[in-house]
Amino acid sequence: MDILQTFEAIWAARWPILDGFGNTILISVVSILLGTPLGVVVGLILSYGNTALRFAVRLYSDFLRGTPVFVLILACFYILSVVGIQLSALQAGIFSLTLFCSSHVGEIVQGALKAIPKGQTEAAKSVGLTFFGTFFSVLLPQALRMILPTWVTTATEIVKASTLLSVIGVVELLLATQQVISRTYLSLELYFFAGFVFFLINFAIEKAGRFVERKVSLPT
């Protein structure tokens, strides 16, 4: 099949593919937007919480980071329903990726906060800043410069992990592409197209991260 016929087949299947693309964007954006602030809280507790709280959150973080995303998705969909928490496939998918994102962001935040000299915190306390005032006014602006590159990597991992949600029936971009392939038998062409779309999504995330990184970087 030539290139023109391939584009004609993709155009004919544009609506299912666009629906899958929309679900991929929705899942990724919501998971990142929910997982990032939750991860900041995890990082704060790991850095400044009391011993019992740090221990509990450390278990949470290590368990999630050590669990394959595939297993985490299945657990959130099937195990939660067994204990009476009914979530749709889409909700369970977003919930699992949010947890995955929060555990990684938590480690990133903890590492960045540890890299900031303790004198910064002591100086903030000496001028009367509260804990949250110190965090938002002193620590966060400095930590953000160290967090951004690794956070971008985590965000792209979330986009790639969204393809695993097809196992619980979420019709994201990859599953939508596979459904079209089952009708057209254009496996190589359509998989290449789906891969290119994923590349564009992650490329956009990387460029956005670089833009923000330039905005918050210190002038040289």
mmCIF file of N, CA, C and O in Angstrom, residues 6 29 57 88 106 108 112 118 123 140 149 167 191-192 217:
data_model
loop_
_atom_site.group_PDB
_atom_site.id
_atom_site.type_symbol
_atom_site.label_atom_id
_atom_site.label_comp_id
_atom_site.label_asym_id
_atom_site.label_seq_id
_atom_site.Cartn_x
_atom_site.Cartn_y
_atom_site.Cartn_z
ATOM 1 N N THR A 6 -2.281 4.935 2.526
ATOM 2 C CA THR A 6 -2.134 4.885 3.980
ATOM 3 C C THR A 6 -2.788 6.091 4.630
ATOM 4 O O THR A 6 -3.532 5.968 5.611
ATOM 5 N N VAL A 29 -2.749 14.314 31.438
ATOM 6 C CA VAL A 29 -2.813 15.637 32.060
ATOM 7 C C VAL A 29 -3.373 15.548 33.475
ATOM 8 O O VAL A 29 -2.810 16.114 34.428
ATOM 9 N N VAL A 57 5.021 7.125 55.002
ATOM 10 C CA VAL A 57 5.119 7.667 53.644
ATOM 11 C C VAL A 57 6.262 7.012 52.879
ATOM 12 O O VAL A 57 6.180 6.819 51.663
ATOM 13 N N SER A 88 -14.760 3.433 37.526
ATOM 14 C CA SER A 88 -14.759 3.065 36.112
ATOM 15 C C SER A 88 -13.333 2.754 35.677
ATOM 16 O O SER A 88 -12.368 3.056 36.391
ATOM 17 N N GLY A 106 7.583 12.682 44.666
ATOM 18 C CA GLY A 106 7.978 12.775 46.065
ATOM 19 C C GLY A 106 9.477 12.581 46.259
ATOM 20 O O GLY A 106 10.125 13.323 47.005
ATOM 21 N N ILE A 108 11.742 13.078 43.955
ATOM 22 C CA ILE A 108 12.405 14.217 43.308
ATOM 23 C C ILE A 108 12.428 15.423 44.252
ATOM 24 O O ILE A 108 13.449 16.095 44.416
ATOM 25 N N ALA A 112 15.639 17.324 46.029
ATOM 26 C CA ALA A 112 15.903 18.749 45.799
ATOM 27 C C ALA A 112 15.969 19.515 47.109
ATOM 28 O O ALA A 112 16.827 20.384 47.289
ATOM 29 N N LYS A 118 20.999 24.036 54.713
ATOM 30 C CA LYS A 118 20.126 24.246 55.869
ATOM 31 C C LYS A 118 20.119 25.697 56.333
ATOM 32 O O LYS A 118 19.168 26.149 56.973
ATOM 33 N N ALA A 123 17.762 30.876 58.154
ATOM 34 C CA ALA A 123 17.645 32.315 57.899
ATOM 35 C C ALA A 123 16.182 32.723 57.786
ATOM 36 O O ALA A 123 15.781 33.788 58.272
ATOM 37 N N LEU A 140 10.928 26.408 47.762
ATOM 38 C CA LEU A 140 10.342 25.982 46.490
ATOM 39 C C LEU A 140 10.978 26.654 45.277
ATOM 40 O O LEU A 140 11.289 25.971 44.290
ATOM 41 N N PRO A 149 13.933 19.280 35.390
ATOM 42 C CA PRO A 149 14.391 18.290 34.401
ATOM 43 C C PRO A 149 13.897 16.876 34.687
ATOM 44 O O PRO A 149 13.461 16.163 33.772
ATOM 45 N N VAL A 167 -5.370 -2.590 29.059
ATOM 46 C CA VAL A 167 -5.593 -3.906 29.661
ATOM 47 C C VAL A 167 -6.887 -3.936 30.475
ATOM 48 O O VAL A 167 -7.476 -5.008 30.676
ATOM 49 N N TYR A 191 0.952 1.649 13.458
ATOM 50 C CA TYR A 191 1.814 1.672 14.647
ATOM 51 C C TYR A 191 2.862 2.780 14.529
ATOM 52 O O TYR A 191 3.191 3.452 15.516
ATOM 53 N N PHE A 192 3.371 2.972 13.342
ATOM 54 C CA PHE A 192 4.316 4.068 13.120
ATOM 55 C C PHE A 192 3.638 5.408 13.373
ATOM 56 O O PHE A 192 4.214 6.306 14.000
ATOM 57 N N SER A 217 15.330 30.004 35.763
ATOM 58 C CA SER A 217 16.766 29.896 35.980
ATOM 59 C C SER A 217 17.346 31.245 36.398
ATOM 60 O O SER A 217 16.797 32.306 36.064
#
